[in-house]
Amino acid sequence: SQQGEEDPQALSIQEGENATMNCSYKTSINNLQWYRQNSGRGLVHLILIRSNEREKHSGRLRVTLDTSKKSSSLLITASRAADTASYFCATEVSGGYNKLIFGAGTRLAVHP
Amino acid sequence: ETGVTQSPTHLIKTRGQQVTLRCSSQSGHNTVSWYQQALGQGPQFIFQYYREEENGRGNFPPRFSGLQFPNYSSELNVNALELDDSALYLCASSPPGTSPRDNEQFFGPGTRLTVL
């Protein structure tokens, strides 16, 4: 079963705009991670936020985590065509021996 | 440092056959996890190996089995292939627990398996 649910399923924006993707999950977590996948190939790790953190930044990425609502958001600022990809949130559940549970992903298309 | 590598890149099998997929972990990583990703879905955890022992398993039948070798590379074996086994199989490695990035998993490019 998939713990994470991303919203929206698909997002289409113009270059320079911001893209926001949301993720909800069901159980207690150690951390939440965001990954990018291009064209059905390997996953690239973007950012990890631990359960005791509320916000994290990495370059043009900003991730927030609200454990009371069991939700997270990924903001990509000033998007570029190269950001076109699928984005997945993954949760490492408490006591879950480093197992990740992925959502179904958000497909982002950035148009020049 | 060398990243996670997987072989083969693509594979076509027929129903009922057996397949072995291979993964070389990133240098210094002693934990390997395998995931199955069906088309249009997120990856699903199959199992994890740590120090050559299975260290957790997802909701997959026993015909999915694995090995980890002393050099921490790993194999995923699937017996009696079914059409629904067609998917991208991803391997991920992670470093020992003392690393500050010990929760991050590093993924390989995947093996795309097609079962006809």
Tab-separated table of C-alpha atoms in Angstrom:
chain	number	residue	atom	x	y	z
A	1	SER	CA	0.000	0.000	0.000
A	2	GLN	CA	1.168	3.550	-0.633
A	3	GLN	CA	1.298	5.834	2.360
A	4	GLY	CA	1.968	9.085	0.575
A	5	GLU	CA	-0.530	10.831	-1.623
A	6	GLU	CA	0.731	13.625	-3.838
A	7	ASP	CA	-1.408	16.471	-5.023
A	8	PRO	CA	-1.831	17.459	-7.780
A	9	GLN	CA	-1.250	14.366	-9.923
A	10	ALA	CA	-0.109	16.597	-12.774
A	11	LEU	CA	1.007	20.215	-12.986
A	12	SER	CA	1.729	22.304	-16.062
A	13	ILE	CA	3.392	25.731	-15.721
A	14	GLN	CA	5.501	28.238	-17.650
A	15	GLU	CA	9.196	28.778	-17.112
A	16	GLY	CA	9.838	31.251	-14.330
A	17	GLU	CA	6.699	30.357	-12.395
A	18	ASN	CA	6.737	28.578	-9.045
A	19	ALA	CA	5.557	24.994	-8.688
A	20	THR	CA	4.030	23.674	-5.486
A	21	MET	CA	3.411	19.993	-4.824
A	22	ASN	CA	1.788	18.572	-1.732
A	23	CYS	CA	2.097	15.227	-0.007
A	24	SER	CA	0.011	13.644	2.728
A	25	TYR	CA	0.817	10.528	4.694
A	26	LYS	CA	-0.860	8.328	7.260
A	27	THR	CA	1.499	7.081	9.992
A	28	SER	CA	4.273	8.413	12.204
A	29	ILE	CA	7.507	9.010	10.345
A	30	ASN	CA	11.236	9.377	11.004
A	31	ASN	CA	11.651	11.622	7.993
A	32	LEU	CA	10.115	12.590	4.683
A	33	GLN	CA	12.098	12.756	1.470
A	34	TRP	CA	11.435	14.193	-1.968
A	35	TYR	CA	12.783	12.558	-5.112
A	36	ARG	CA	12.765	13.472	-8.793
A	37	GLN	CA	12.512	11.003	-11.649
A	38	ASN	CA	13.132	11.777	-15.288
A	39	SER	CA	11.531	9.661	-18.005
A	40	GLY	CA	10.954	6.564	-15.877
A	41	ARG	CA	14.609	6.178	-14.922
A	42	GLY	CA	16.386	6.260	-11.562
A	43	LEU	CA	15.309	8.479	-8.705
A	44	VAL	CA	17.367	11.494	-7.715
A	45	HIS	CA	17.257	12.519	-4.070
A	46	LEU	CA	16.293	16.172	-3.641
A	47	ILE	CA	15.862	16.855	0.033
A	48	LEU	CA	15.244	15.122	3.360
A	49	ILE	CA	13.360	16.679	6.241
A	50	ARG	CA	13.317	15.003	9.632
A	51	SER	CA	10.209	14.733	11.762
A	52	ASN	CA	11.460	17.397	14.184
A	53	GLU	CA	12.079	19.925	11.413
A	54	ARG	CA	9.475	22.257	9.947
A	55	GLU	CA	11.167	23.787	6.932
A	56	LYS	CA	14.215	23.158	4.813
A	57	HIS	CA	15.790	24.880	1.825
A	58	SER	CA	18.110	23.668	-0.888
A	59	GLY	CA	18.813	26.013	-3.767
A	60	ARG	CA	15.474	26.704	-5.471
A	61	LEU	CA	13.713	24.070	-3.376
A	62	ARG	CA	11.762	24.715	-0.208
A	63	VAL	CA	10.166	21.892	1.754
A	64	THR	CA	7.812	22.221	4.671
A	65	LEU	CA	6.597	19.518	7.027
A	66	ASP	CA	3.541	19.652	9.278
A	67	THR	CA	3.496	16.489	11.383
A	68	SER	CA	0.213	17.486	13.060
A	69	LYS	CA	-1.484	17.439	9.669
A	70	LYS	CA	0.727	14.650	8.323
A	71	SER	CA	1.529	16.691	5.262
A	72	SER	CA	4.462	18.194	3.392
A	73	SER	CA	4.904	20.547	0.491
A	74	LEU	CA	7.658	21.010	-2.073
A	75	LEU	CA	8.069	24.427	-3.663
A	76	ILE	CA	10.258	24.881	-6.714
A	77	THR	CA	10.869	28.553	-7.356
A	78	ALA	CA	11.645	30.140	-10.738
A	79	SER	CA	11.080	26.853	-12.549
A	80	ARG	CA	13.029	25.864	-15.646
A	81	ALA	CA	12.235	23.502	-18.510
A	82	ALA	CA	14.857	21.145	-17.045
A	83	ASP	CA	12.662	20.759	-13.936
A	84	THR	CA	10.173	18.770	-16.038
A	85	ALA	CA	9.979	15.400	-14.289
A	86	SER	CA	7.930	13.332	-11.868
A	87	TYR	CA	8.298	14.219	-8.205
A	88	PHE	CA	7.716	11.734	-5.413
A	89	CYS	CA	7.485	12.104	-1.687
A	90	ALA	CA	8.662	9.156	0.370
A	91	THR	CA	8.285	8.563	4.068
A	92	GLU	CA	10.538	6.552	6.302
A	93	VAL	CA	8.150	5.240	8.901
A	94	SER	CA	9.029	5.027	12.565
A	95	GLY	CA	10.771	1.730	13.307
A	96	GLY	CA	10.784	1.042	9.597
A	97	TYR	CA	14.433	-0.030	9.147
A	98	ASN	CA	15.102	2.631	6.502
A	99	LYS	CA	12.226	1.414	4.299
A	100	LEU	CA	10.712	4.154	2.163
A	101	ILE	CA	7.037	4.323	1.271
A	102	PHE	CA	6.377	6.330	-1.862
A	103	GLY	CA	3.342	8.127	-3.144
A	104	ALA	CA	2.166	7.968	-6.747
A	105	GLY	CA	3.949	11.183	-7.681
A	106	THR	CA	3.249	14.529	-9.314
A	107	ARG	CA	4.107	14.911	-12.993
A	108	LEU	CA	5.459	18.419	-13.544
A	109	ALA	CA	5.721	19.931	-17.022
A	110	VAL	CA	7.527	23.273	-17.353
A	111	HIS	CA	7.013	24.938	-20.721
A	112	PRO	CA	9.574	27.344	-22.218
B	1	GLU	CA	32.734	8.000	-5.768
B	2	THR	CA	30.985	5.460	-7.978
B	3	GLY	CA	27.209	5.553	-7.846
B	4	VAL	CA	24.754	2.685	-7.734
B	5	THR	CA	24.792	0.598	-10.878
B	6	GLN	CA	22.286	-1.980	-12.105
B	7	SER	CA	22.320	-4.603	-14.824
B	8	PRO	CA	20.880	-5.302	-17.241
B	9	THR	CA	19.228	-2.077	-18.380
B	10	HIS	CA	16.382	-3.822	-20.141
B	11	LEU	CA	15.152	-7.388	-20.099
B	12	ILE	CA	12.365	-9.258	-21.869
B	13	LYS	CA	11.138	-12.555	-20.475
B	14	THR	CA	8.119	-14.782	-20.987
B	15	ARG	CA	5.603	-15.802	-18.376
B	16	GLY	CA	6.831	-18.629	-16.154
B	17	GLN	CA	10.520	-17.894	-16.635
B	18	GLN	CA	12.961	-16.823	-13.937
B	19	VAL	CA	15.033	-13.647	-13.874
B	20	THR	CA	18.018	-12.315	-11.918
B	21	LEU	CA	18.708	-8.608	-11.622
B	22	ARG	CA	21.960	-7.236	-10.261
B	23	CYS	CA	22.938	-4.177	-8.274
B	24	SER	CA	26.280	-2.768	-7.187
B	25	SER	CA	25.958	-0.456	-4.227
B	26	GLN	CA	27.700	2.864	-3.886
B	27	SER	CA	31.149	2.668	-2.341
B	28	GLY	CA	30.969	2.491	1.450
B	29	HIS	CA	27.260	1.606	1.526
B	30	ASN	CA	26.302	-1.592	3.349
B	31	THR	CA	22.520	-1.558	2.955
B	32	VAL	CA	20.686	-2.328	-0.270
B	33	SER	CA	16.963	-2.001	-0.882
B	34	TRP	CA	14.933	-3.128	-3.886
B	35	TYR	CA	11.804	-1.442	-5.205
B	36	GLN	CA	9.316	-2.275	-7.941
B	37	GLN	CA	7.813	0.589	-9.911
B	38	ALA	CA	4.869	-0.171	-12.167
B	39	LEU	CA	4.108	2.240	-14.980
B	40	GLY	CA	2.582	5.455	-13.669
B	41	GLN	CA	3.024	4.459	-10.028
B	42	GLY	CA	5.456	5.205	-7.254
B	43	PRO	CA	8.092	2.648	-6.262
B	44	GLN	CA	7.002	-0.112	-3.885
B	45	PHE	CA	9.413	-1.616	-1.361
B	46	ILE	CA	10.272	-5.259	-2.037
B	47	PHE	CA	12.968	-5.963	0.581
B	48	GLN	CA	16.164	-4.696	2.137
B	49	TYR	CA	19.491	-6.388	2.804
B	50	TYR	CA	21.963	-5.410	5.496
B	51	ARG	CA	25.204	-7.287	6.092
B	52	GLU	CA	24.036	-10.130	3.821
B	53	GLU	CA	20.789	-10.696	5.745
B	54	GLU	CA	17.242	-9.768	4.733
B	55	ASN	CA	16.337	-6.835	6.957
B	56	GLY	CA	12.709	-6.249	6.130
B	57	ARG	CA	10.261	-7.198	3.411
B	58	GLY	CA	7.318	-5.572	1.720
B	59	ASN	CA	4.123	-7.186	0.521
B	60	PHE	CA	5.656	-9.399	-2.174
B	61	PRO	CA	5.302	-13.183	-2.543
B	62	PRO	CA	8.151	-15.608	-1.794
B	63	ARG	CA	8.936	-15.990	-5.500
B	64	PHE	CA	10.700	-12.643	-5.061
B	65	SER	CA	13.988	-13.416	-3.341
B	66	GLY	CA	17.346	-11.780	-2.962
B	67	LEU	CA	20.947	-12.033	-1.941
B	68	GLN	CA	23.590	-9.671	-0.696
B	69	PHE	CA	27.250	-10.510	-1.147
B	70	PRO	CA	30.235	-9.679	1.100
B	71	ASN	CA	31.077	-6.696	-1.123
B	72	TYR	CA	27.488	-5.452	-0.491
B	73	SER	CA	26.351	-5.949	-4.077
B	74	SER	CA	22.960	-7.589	-4.399
B	75	GLU	CA	20.740	-9.697	-6.610
B	76	LEU	CA	16.987	-9.790	-6.977
B	77	ASN	CA	15.546	-13.083	-8.233
B	78	VAL	CA	12.004	-13.522	-9.446
B	79	ASN	CA	10.675	-17.001	-10.188
B	80	ALA	CA	7.605	-18.019	-12.166
B	81	LEU	CA	7.274	-14.610	-13.818
B	82	GLU	CA	3.799	-13.180	-14.256
B	83	LEU	CA	2.619	-10.482	-16.635
B	84	ASP	CA	2.126	-8.094	-13.681
B	85	ASP	CA	5.823	-8.373	-12.838
B	86	SER	CA	6.512	-6.064	-15.782
B	87	ALA	CA	7.962	-2.969	-14.150
B	88	LEU	CA	11.044	-0.889	-13.484
B	89	TYR	CA	13.100	-2.499	-10.719
B	90	LEU	CA	15.124	-0.035	-8.695
B	91	CYS	CA	17.969	-0.736	-6.355
B	92	ALA	CA	19.006	1.757	-3.693
B	93	SER	CA	21.943	1.737	-1.329
B	94	SER	CA	22.477	3.644	1.885
B	95	PRO	CA	25.526	4.237	4.039
B	96	PRO	CA	26.237	2.892	7.523
B	97	GLY	CA	24.177	4.391	10.316
B	98	THR	CA	26.953	6.615	11.630
B	99	SER	CA	26.807	8.792	8.516
B	100	PRO	CA	25.006	12.119	8.893
B	101	ARG	CA	23.078	11.240	5.745
B	102	ASP	CA	22.197	7.785	6.983
B	103	ASN	CA	18.554	8.052	6.040
B	104	GLU	CA	19.157	8.998	2.425
B	105	GLN	CA	18.947	6.281	-0.186
B	106	PHE	CA	20.876	6.495	-3.438
B	107	PHE	CA	19.096	4.942	-6.375
B	108	GLY	CA	20.449	3.216	-9.439
B	109	PRO	CA	19.053	3.793	-12.944
B	110	GLY	CA	16.855	0.702	-12.752
B	111	THR	CA	16.213	-2.396	-14.826
B	112	ARG	CA	13.116	-2.367	-16.997
B	113	LEU	CA	11.613	-5.861	-17.074
B	114	THR	CA	8.973	-6.773	-19.627
B	115	VAL	CA	7.119	-10.064	-19.219
B	116	LEU	CA	5.314	-11.323	-22.321
